């Protein structure tokens, strides 16, 4: 039969290509009346649809042939210039446009990871990065975090003990835990990485989504101050414009960007030309773009507070959480005996979904953790969804 006919022909690496928990749950939650806090879906009610329609019209009228034709793998130059302008010491030659930062993760895996290569990751870390890296068969070394991020003693011990291809770090509103790394910790990590000759892959998807204060310097910027060359930086237009456009960027040392260009030539030739031109049309108007980001920050802060209030109301006291100061997620820790995969089954019975925490751990731990996204839910949905989660938790903990 077809199953066995192809099973015997699939590449061995497909053993490591497993479903993405987030993607699989996303499919489940389209049922009517279902409340999902699973996917980190940007608020669709804030997508600048009108502005995108008119900008697309303008582009097609003025540069239609260029917008619809093949384009260079490196990406649309004005967009690369815009990205470079935000990264100290960077020129467009340090910038590669990719089809979502998810593709950036895949290409970086393809360029750096051989079977058995060691990759240092946070515990927990972004499960999409593990999905991207897994087919290249790395050996992960997980390092624990305290309230603001990677623990320096554990990090230094790992850097001393292993030769890593790179360390994957999310310093700003970490996915999934929501942690924000402070300036001193950022500097210490950049210095340790240079001391132990270990490149940092900095994934900065949520950099702009801070609720208060102002943005902290990127690891990329801090590394530049020490001479540069040791940080590969990833960010995206998904959280500030629209994730369906699939436009993101990698900023890094020229030898790395060169390899990523070649890898991308073999992957998808280039990121959609029209979408790159459209993103540039939107971001070039700094005043509008900052106002748009301001709306998103305000909306997410409001939704974060609604979820906090609902958690305080409906969760038993032995469920803990970190209150995020930005980004899209609450990260909950339950008593050790609670398996969040089992809890998800209960929750789905109550027509509610979240992402169980275990897939965010490269070391298989985290059964008693779960991730909730508040970014695209209304006040009613948040209150009702958390109430349903509360019922499921009480059942699991044997309390009615
Ligand atoms: C740290 C981090 N790095 C990269 C990505 C991918 O974003 P792109 O849209 O590919 O630029 C993301 C987006 N993650 C969201 C969206 C996943 C979308 C999905 O699988 O449905 C999530 O964690 O739910 C991220 O959080």
Tab-separated table of C-alpha atoms and ligand atoms in Angstrom:
chain	number	residue	atom	x	y	z
A	1	UNK	CA	0.000	0.000	0.000
A	2	UNK	CA	1.012	3.640	-0.410
A	3	UNK	CA	1.977	4.094	3.236
A	4	UNK	CA	4.629	1.372	3.231
A	5	UNK	CA	5.654	2.108	-0.393
A	6	UNK	CA	6.686	5.643	0.617
A	7	UNK	CA	7.669	4.801	4.209
A	8	UNK	CA	10.581	2.774	2.835
A	9	UNK	CA	11.611	5.717	0.651
A	10	UNK	CA	11.469	8.690	3.037
A	11	UNK	CA	14.855	10.094	4.077
A	12	UNK	CA	16.079	8.947	7.500
A	13	UNK	CA	15.934	12.585	8.735
A	14	UNK	CA	12.128	12.510	8.443
A	15	UNK	CA	12.234	10.641	11.772
A	16	UNK	CA	13.077	14.021	13.252
A	17	UNK	CA	10.418	15.927	11.314
A	18	UNK	CA	7.436	15.859	13.655
A	19	UNK	CA	4.227	17.920	13.726
A	20	UNK	CA	4.377	21.383	15.273
A	21	UNK	CA	2.112	21.346	18.329
A	22	UNK	CA	1.053	24.928	17.688
A	23	UNK	CA	0.213	24.244	14.030
A	24	UNK	CA	-1.715	21.089	14.870
A	25	UNK	CA	-3.783	22.773	17.594
A	26	UNK	CA	-4.450	25.739	15.289
A	27	UNK	CA	-6.325	23.369	12.941
A	28	UNK	CA	-8.395	22.034	15.821
A	29	UNK	CA	-9.660	25.367	17.071
A	30	UNK	CA	-11.784	26.397	14.093
A	31	UNK	CA	-14.889	24.758	15.606
A	32	UNK	CA	-17.682	27.234	16.474
A	33	UNK	CA	-17.774	28.322	20.105
A	34	UNK	CA	-14.171	27.211	20.625
A	35	UNK	CA	-11.876	29.599	22.541
A	36	UNK	CA	-8.185	29.114	21.726
A	37	UNK	CA	-5.199	30.729	23.449
A	38	UNK	CA	-2.828	28.441	21.503
A	39	UNK	CA	-1.304	30.235	18.508
A	40	UNK	CA	0.627	33.473	19.001
A	41	UNK	CA	-1.704	35.051	16.481
A	42	UNK	CA	-1.276	38.805	16.097
A	43	UNK	CA	-4.532	40.730	16.581
A	44	UNK	CA	-6.260	40.552	13.179
A	45	UNK	CA	-8.496	43.470	14.192
A	46	UNK	CA	-5.372	45.657	14.044
A	47	UNK	CA	-4.165	44.577	10.582
A	48	UNK	CA	-3.892	47.782	8.475
A	49	UNK	CA	-5.995	46.278	5.688
A	50	UNK	CA	-7.065	49.541	4.036
A	51	UNK	CA	-3.516	50.886	4.023
A	52	UNK	CA	-2.211	47.591	2.626
A	53	UNK	CA	-4.831	47.650	-0.143
A	54	UNK	CA	-3.900	51.163	-1.248
A	55	UNK	CA	-0.142	50.536	-0.965
A	56	UNK	CA	-0.465	47.352	-3.037
A	57	UNK	CA	-2.430	49.267	-5.660
A	58	UNK	CA	0.227	51.976	-5.723
A	59	UNK	CA	3.053	49.448	-6.090
A	60	UNK	CA	1.334	47.533	-8.901
A	61	UNK	CA	0.540	50.727	-10.758
A	62	UNK	CA	4.023	52.214	-10.471
A	63	UNK	CA	6.210	49.060	-10.467
A	64	UNK	CA	3.905	46.182	-11.406
A	65	UNK	CA	6.352	44.286	-13.586
A	66	UNK	CA	9.107	44.475	-10.964
A	67	UNK	CA	6.742	43.503	-8.134
A	68	UNK	CA	5.524	40.384	-9.941
A	69	UNK	CA	8.868	39.260	-11.396
A	70	UNK	CA	11.546	37.038	-9.832
A	71	UNK	CA	13.864	39.132	-7.649
A	72	UNK	CA	17.256	38.737	-5.931
A	73	UNK	CA	17.654	36.202	-3.136
A	74	UNK	CA	19.209	38.829	-0.811
A	75	UNK	CA	15.965	40.812	-0.895
A	76	UNK	CA	14.542	44.177	-1.939
A	77	UNK	CA	17.342	46.721	-1.426
A	78	UNK	CA	15.256	49.566	0.073
A	79	UNK	CA	13.916	47.108	2.675
A	80	UNK	CA	17.426	45.829	3.422
A	81	UNK	CA	18.578	49.428	3.821
A	82	UNK	CA	15.695	50.112	6.207
A	83	UNK	CA	16.605	47.047	8.320
A	84	UNK	CA	20.325	47.916	8.265
A	85	UNK	CA	19.483	51.436	9.436
A	86	UNK	CA	18.093	49.977	12.669
A	87	UNK	CA	21.100	47.786	13.449
A	88	UNK	CA	24.298	49.521	14.619
A	89	UNK	CA	27.242	48.840	12.332
A	90	UNK	CA	25.104	47.051	9.730
A	91	UNK	CA	24.931	47.765	5.984
A	92	UNK	CA	22.529	46.087	3.490
A	93	UNK	CA	25.261	43.465	2.870
A	94	UNK	CA	24.699	42.276	6.447
A	95	UNK	CA	20.939	41.844	5.825
A	96	UNK	CA	19.077	38.912	4.246
A	97	UNK	CA	15.295	39.062	3.800
A	98	UNK	CA	13.656	35.703	4.562
A	99	UNK	CA	10.123	34.258	4.185
A	100	UNK	CA	9.229	34.582	7.864
A	101	UNK	CA	11.791	34.293	10.624
A	102	UNK	CA	10.731	30.659	10.685
A	103	UNK	CA	12.581	30.268	7.367
A	104	UNK	CA	15.517	32.119	8.931
A	105	UNK	CA	15.609	29.448	11.659
A	106	UNK	CA	15.486	26.671	9.056
A	107	UNK	CA	18.250	28.173	6.890
A	108	UNK	CA	20.459	28.784	9.935
A	109	UNK	CA	19.934	25.156	10.930
A	110	UNK	CA	20.822	24.052	7.394
A	111	UNK	CA	23.979	26.198	7.346
A	112	UNK	CA	25.309	25.415	10.860
A	113	UNK	CA	24.042	22.018	12.027
A	114	UNK	CA	25.522	18.618	11.181
A	115	UNK	CA	24.184	15.434	12.797
A	116	UNK	CA	25.441	15.556	16.382
A	117	UNK	CA	26.332	19.278	16.332
A	118	UNK	CA	25.791	20.823	19.740
A	119	UNK	CA	23.301	23.672	20.025
A	120	UNK	CA	22.698	25.505	23.314
A	121	UNK	CA	19.057	26.386	23.992
A	122	UNK	CA	17.100	27.954	26.841
A	123	UNK	CA	14.749	25.795	28.945
A	124	UNK	CA	12.013	26.409	27.766
A	125	UNK	CA	12.689	27.727	24.267
A	126	UNK	CA	10.639	28.432	21.140
A	127	UNK	CA	9.283	25.131	19.826
A	128	UNK	CA	9.346	26.435	16.243
A	129	UNK	CA	13.125	26.701	16.466
A	130	UNK	CA	13.346	23.087	17.640
A	131	UNK	CA	11.088	22.103	14.712
A	132	UNK	CA	13.398	23.980	12.317
A	133	UNK	CA	16.625	22.556	13.757
A	134	UNK	CA	15.504	18.952	14.371
A	135	UNK	CA	15.831	17.670	10.777
A	136	UNK	CA	19.534	18.575	10.913
A	137	UNK	CA	19.866	16.306	13.956
A	138	UNK	CA	21.590	18.537	16.559
A	139	UNK	CA	22.382	17.535	20.125
A	140	UNK	CA	20.691	20.118	22.341
A	141	UNK	CA	22.143	21.262	25.638
A	142	UNK	CA	19.435	23.054	27.647
A	143	UNK	CA	20.347	25.811	30.121
A	144	UNK	CA	17.970	26.967	32.867
A	145	UNK	CA	16.659	30.475	33.421
A	146	UNK	CA	15.920	32.605	36.448
A	147	UNK	CA	13.262	35.319	36.388
A	148	UNK	CA	15.058	37.332	33.729
A	149	UNK	CA	16.695	34.721	31.540
A	150	UNK	CA	19.678	32.403	31.120
A	151	UNK	CA	21.446	31.703	34.424
A	152	UNK	CA	25.046	32.838	34.023
A	153	UNK	CA	26.712	30.121	36.130
A	154	UNK	CA	24.866	27.347	34.297
A	155	UNK	CA	25.557	29.045	30.968
A	156	UNK	CA	29.285	29.394	31.625
A	157	UNK	CA	29.520	25.764	32.790
A	158	UNK	CA	27.878	24.623	29.532
A	159	UNK	CA	30.089	26.879	27.381
A	160	UNK	CA	33.151	25.478	29.160
A	161	UNK	CA	32.067	21.864	28.795
A	162	UNK	CA	30.881	21.804	25.177
A	163	UNK	CA	31.812	23.148	21.754
A	164	UNK	CA	28.567	24.647	20.411
A	165	UNK	CA	27.778	25.670	16.806
A	166	UNK	CA	25.687	28.478	18.334
A	167	UNK	CA	23.479	29.394	21.295
A	168	UNK	CA	19.810	30.253	20.553
A	169	UNK	CA	18.696	33.118	22.817
A	170	UNK	CA	15.417	35.071	23.055
A	171	UNK	CA	16.203	38.051	25.320
A	172	UNK	CA	13.019	40.091	24.759
A	173	UNK	CA	9.644	38.743	25.922
A	174	UNK	CA	10.876	35.202	25.470
A	175	UNK	CA	8.595	32.728	23.726
A	176	UNK	CA	7.098	30.883	25.614
A	177	UNK	CA	7.963	32.205	29.086
A	178	UNK	CA	7.516	35.963	28.524
A	179	UNK	CA	10.792	36.738	30.304
A	180	UNK	CA	12.588	40.028	29.651
A	181	UNK	CA	16.376	39.969	30.006
A	182	UNK	CA	17.797	43.071	31.740
A	183	UNK	CA	20.758	45.106	30.491
A	184	UNK	CA	23.370	43.658	32.866
A	185	UNK	CA	22.373	40.082	31.959
A	186	UNK	CA	22.492	40.938	28.247
A	187	UNK	CA	25.990	42.354	28.565
A	188	UNK	CA	27.192	39.367	30.594
A	189	UNK	CA	25.855	36.891	28.031
A	190	UNK	CA	27.405	38.756	25.095
A	191	UNK	CA	30.756	38.811	26.937
A	192	UNK	CA	30.573	35.102	27.851
A	193	UNK	CA	29.719	34.185	24.249
A	194	UNK	CA	32.791	36.066	23.020
A	195	UNK	CA	35.003	34.628	25.753
A	196	UNK	CA	34.010	31.080	24.761
A	197	UNK	CA	33.896	31.783	20.993
A	198	UNK	CA	30.244	30.758	20.702
A	199	UNK	CA	28.071	32.665	18.210
A	200	UNK	CA	24.683	33.863	19.491
A	201	UNK	CA	21.523	33.439	17.425
A	202	UNK	CA	19.284	36.207	18.802
A	203	UNK	CA	15.585	35.776	17.996
A	204	UNK	CA	13.943	39.148	18.582
A	205	UNK	CA	10.398	38.626	17.252
A	206	UNK	CA	8.736	40.646	20.056
A	207	UNK	CA	11.217	43.518	20.357
A	208	UNK	CA	8.633	46.239	19.696
A	209	UNK	CA	5.859	44.805	21.862
A	210	UNK	CA	6.868	46.313	25.221
A	211	UNK	CA	4.091	47.712	27.422
A	212	UNK	CA	6.109	50.167	29.484
A	213	UNK	CA	9.588	51.665	29.659
A	214	UNK	CA	11.672	51.643	26.514
A	215	UNK	CA	13.424	48.959	24.473
A	216	UNK	CA	16.675	47.474	25.767
A	217	UNK	CA	19.683	47.185	23.405
A	218	UNK	CA	19.786	44.012	21.321
A	219	UNK	CA	22.531	41.454	21.933
A	220	UNK	CA	23.565	42.344	18.384
A	221	UNK	CA	24.098	46.010	19.380
A	222	UNK	CA	25.944	45.066	22.586
A	223	UNK	CA	28.195	42.719	20.620
A	224	UNK	CA	28.916	45.526	18.139
A	225	UNK	CA	30.202	47.627	21.040
A	226	UNK	CA	32.758	44.878	21.724
A	227	UNK	CA	33.852	44.650	18.090
A	228	UNK	CA	30.923	42.709	16.587
A	229	UNK	CA	30.874	39.530	14.532
A	230	UNK	CA	29.443	37.142	17.171
A	231	UNK	CA	25.677	37.640	16.874
A	232	UNK	CA	23.259	36.535	14.140
A	233	UNK	CA	20.041	38.509	14.636
A	234	UNK	CA	16.519	37.526	13.572
A	235	UNK	CA	13.406	39.649	13.534
A	236	UNK	CA	10.154	39.909	11.600
A	237	UNK	CA	7.293	42.047	10.324
A	238	UNK	CA	4.791	39.416	11.503
A	239	UNK	CA	4.068	40.950	14.890
A	240	UNK	CA	3.973	44.607	13.817
A	241	UNK	CA	2.331	44.335	10.364
A	242	UNK	CA	0.840	40.978	9.236
A	243	UNK	CA	2.194	37.429	9.630
A	244	UNK	CA	0.558	36.263	6.418
A	245	UNK	CA	3.012	38.377	4.393
A	246	UNK	CA	5.913	36.151	5.532
A	247	UNK	CA	8.553	38.935	5.484
A	248	UNK	CA	11.377	38.794	8.043
A	249	UNK	CA	15.116	39.359	8.143
A	250	UNK	CA	18.460	37.959	9.293
A	251	UNK	CA	21.243	40.410	10.197
A	252	UNK	CA	24.705	38.962	10.658
A	253	UNK	CA	28.371	38.764	9.729
A	254	UNK	CA	28.993	38.668	5.959
A	255	UNK	CA	30.303	35.062	5.837
A	256	UNK	CA	27.084	33.881	7.540
A	257	UNK	CA	24.796	35.974	5.323
A	258	UNK	CA	26.613	34.648	2.247
A	259	UNK	CA	25.918	31.033	3.269
A	260	UNK	CA	22.290	31.865	4.055
A	261	UNK	CA	21.892	33.464	0.607
A	262	UNK	CA	23.163	30.292	-1.066
A	263	UNK	CA	20.947	28.098	1.138
A	264	UNK	CA	17.918	30.272	0.333
A	265	UNK	CA	18.659	30.072	-3.406
A	266	UNK	CA	18.070	26.339	-3.056
A	267	UNK	CA	15.057	26.777	-0.762
A	268	UNK	CA	12.667	29.301	-2.317
A	269	UNK	CA	14.829	31.524	-4.617
A	270	UNK	CA	13.574	34.688	-2.856
A	271	UNK	CA	10.892	36.032	-0.530
A	272	UNK	CA	7.781	37.173	-2.481
A	273	UNK	CA	8.809	40.377	-4.300
A	274	UNK	CA	5.465	42.156	-3.939
A	275	UNK	CA	5.312	41.427	-0.201
A	276	UNK	CA	8.809	42.842	0.355
A	277	UNK	CA	7.921	46.008	-1.546
A	278	UNK	CA	4.681	46.270	0.401
A	279	UNK	CA	6.387	45.917	3.797
A	280	UNK	CA	8.849	48.620	2.753
A	281	UNK	CA	5.995	50.909	1.656
A	282	UNK	CA	4.445	50.511	5.108
A	283	UNK	CA	7.535	50.837	7.319
A	284	UNK	CA	9.112	53.744	5.407
A	285	UNK	CA	6.463	56.066	6.869
A	286	UNK	CA	7.992	56.069	10.353
A	287	UNK	CA	5.267	58.202	11.881
A	288	UNK	CA	2.481	55.872	10.709
A	289	UNK	CA	4.499	52.742	11.631
A	290	UNK	CA	5.248	53.944	15.163
A	291	UNK	CA	1.565	54.855	15.621
A	292	UNK	CA	0.560	51.391	14.392
A	293	UNK	CA	2.963	49.716	16.818
A	294	UNK	CA	1.649	51.974	19.602
A	295	UNK	CA	-1.890	50.677	18.956
A	296	UNK	CA	-0.652	47.087	19.102
A	297	UNK	CA	1.238	47.685	22.368
A	298	UNK	CA	-1.800	49.294	23.979
A	299	UNK	CA	-4.143	46.517	22.803
A	300	UNK	CA	-1.843	43.719	23.997
A	301	UNK	CA	-1.287	45.411	27.358
A	302	UNK	CA	-5.065	45.623	27.822
A	303	UNK	CA	-5.544	41.967	26.826
A	304	UNK	CA	-2.632	40.923	29.061
A	305	UNK	CA	-4.348	42.614	32.018
A	306	UNK	CA	-7.695	40.980	31.204
A	307	UNK	CA	-6.014	37.576	31.219
A	308	UNK	CA	-4.175	38.358	34.469
A	309	UNK	CA	-7.457	39.271	36.150
A	310	UNK	CA	-9.131	36.116	34.835
A	311	UNK	CA	-6.232	33.935	36.021
A	312	UNK	CA	-6.377	35.507	39.474
A	313	UNK	CA	-10.111	34.809	39.563
A	314	UNK	CA	-10.303	31.253	38.198
A	315	UNK	CA	-6.945	29.550	38.846
A	316	UNK	CA	-6.313	27.595	42.074
A	317	UNK	CA	-3.510	29.091	44.151
A	318	UNK	CA	-1.025	26.318	43.257
A	319	UNK	CA	-0.902	27.453	39.624
A	320	UNK	CA	1.917	29.972	39.120
A	321	UNK	CA	2.713	32.434	36.335
A	322	UNK	CA	5.058	35.214	35.239
A	323	UNK	CA	3.271	38.493	34.430
A	324	UNK	CA	4.608	39.468	30.981
A	325	UNK	CA	5.691	43.119	30.488
A	326	UNK	CA	5.384	42.682	26.703
A	327	UNK	CA	4.939	40.094	23.985
A	328	UNK	CA	1.933	37.787	23.655
A	329	UNK	CA	2.124	35.018	26.223
A	330	UNK	CA	1.440	33.903	29.784
A	331	UNK	CA	3.488	30.906	30.900
A	332	UNK	CA	1.820	28.834	33.613
A	333	UNK	CA	3.429	26.334	35.960
A	334	UNK	CA	1.172	23.759	37.643
A	335	UNK	CA	1.932	21.345	40.507
A	336	UNK	CA	4.482	18.758	39.340
A	337	UNK	CA	1.906	15.972	39.124
A	338	UNK	CA	-0.265	17.844	36.595
A	339	UNK	CA	0.366	16.743	32.984
A	340	UNK	CA	-0.596	19.630	30.712
A	341	UNK	CA	-1.099	17.273	27.757
A	342	UNK	CA	-3.836	15.532	29.803
A	343	UNK	CA	-5.096	18.940	30.840
A	344	UNK	CA	-5.378	19.927	27.147
A	345	UNK	CA	-7.689	16.966	26.537
A	346	UNK	CA	-9.897	18.130	29.422
A	347	UNK	CA	-9.774	21.704	28.135
A	348	UNK	CA	-10.758	20.678	24.604
A	349	UNK	CA	-13.791	18.966	26.181
A	350	UNK	CA	-14.609	22.439	27.575
A	351	UNK	CA	-13.969	23.889	24.047
A	352	UNK	CA	-10.802	25.728	25.027
A	353	UNK	CA	-7.195	25.266	23.889
A	354	UNK	CA	-3.651	26.308	24.890
A	355	UNK	CA	-0.168	24.965	24.051
A	356	UNK	CA	1.152	22.329	26.456
A	357	UNK	CA	4.624	23.206	27.707
A	358	UNK	CA	6.607	20.032	27.027
A	359	UNK	CA	7.260	20.721	23.289
A	360	UNK	CA	9.061	23.925	24.356
A	361	UNK	CA	11.712	21.888	26.216
A	362	UNK	CA	14.552	20.277	24.241
A	363	UNK	CA	15.234	18.049	27.257
A	364	UNK	CA	11.711	16.571	27.465
A	365	UNK	CA	10.854	18.246	30.757
A	366	UNK	CA	8.075	20.778	31.402
A	367	UNK	CA	5.063	18.434	31.561
A	368	UNK	CA	3.460	20.679	34.173
A	369	UNK	CA	3.708	23.896	32.139
A	370	UNK	CA	1.488	25.546	29.534
A	371	UNK	CA	1.428	28.606	27.308
A	372	UNK	CA	-1.517	30.968	26.856
A	373	UNK	CA	-1.644	33.658	24.175
A	374	UNK	CA	-3.832	36.703	24.847
A	375	UNK	CA	-2.994	38.650	21.668
A	376	UNK	CA	-6.075	37.925	19.578
A	377	UNK	CA	-8.852	37.335	22.144
A	378	UNK	CA	-11.650	39.672	23.276
A	379	UNK	CA	-12.413	40.460	26.912
A	380	UNK	CA	-15.339	38.021	26.926
A	381	UNK	CA	-13.296	35.259	25.275
A	382	UNK	CA	-10.466	35.726	27.764
A	383	UNK	CA	-12.767	35.626	30.781
A	384	UNK	CA	-14.766	32.662	29.455
A	385	UNK	CA	-11.698	30.787	28.168
A	386	UNK	CA	-9.804	31.068	31.451
A	387	UNK	CA	-12.969	30.088	33.334
A	388	UNK	CA	-13.122	26.917	31.189
A	389	UNK	CA	-9.429	26.284	31.847
A	390	UNK	CA	-10.117	26.703	35.572
A	391	UNK	CA	-12.807	24.023	35.417
A	392	UNK	CA	-10.419	21.654	33.614
A	393	UNK	CA	-7.629	22.333	36.140
A	394	UNK	CA	-9.912	21.747	39.113
A	395	UNK	CA	-11.025	18.427	37.571
A	396	UNK	CA	-7.406	17.382	36.976
A	397	UNK	CA	-6.378	18.309	40.507
A	398	UNK	CA	-9.385	16.352	41.785
A	399	UNK	CA	-11.114	19.410	43.162
A	400	UNK	CA	-14.614	20.429	42.052
B	1	LIG	C1	10.334	33.509	18.836
B	1	LIG	C2	9.696	33.356	17.487
B	1	LIG	N1	10.487	33.267	16.400
B	1	LIG	C3	9.948	33.122	15.172
B	1	LIG	C4	8.578	33.049	14.997
B	1	LIG	C5	8.061	32.883	13.578
B	1	LIG	O1	7.639	34.138	13.133
B	1	LIG	P1	7.537	34.466	11.555
B	1	LIG	O2	6.103	34.817	11.329
B	1	LIG	O3	7.969	33.250	10.792
B	1	LIG	O4	8.450	35.634	11.337
B	1	LIG	C6	7.706	33.166	16.093
B	1	LIG	C7	6.199	33.115	15.927
B	1	LIG	N2	5.668	32.215	16.883
B	1	LIG	C8	4.220	32.261	17.116
B	1	LIG	C9	3.438	31.977	15.873
B	1	LIG	C10	3.514	30.558	15.406
B	1	LIG	C11	2.578	30.501	14.241
B	1	LIG	C12	1.990	29.154	14.036
B	1	LIG	O5	2.743	28.152	14.087
B	1	LIG	O6	0.779	29.149	13.877
B	1	LIG	C13	3.843	31.275	18.229
B	1	LIG	O7	4.734	30.932	18.987
B	1	LIG	O8	2.666	30.943	18.382
B	1	LIG	C14	8.293	33.326	17.358
B	1	LIG	O9	7.513	33.411	18.456
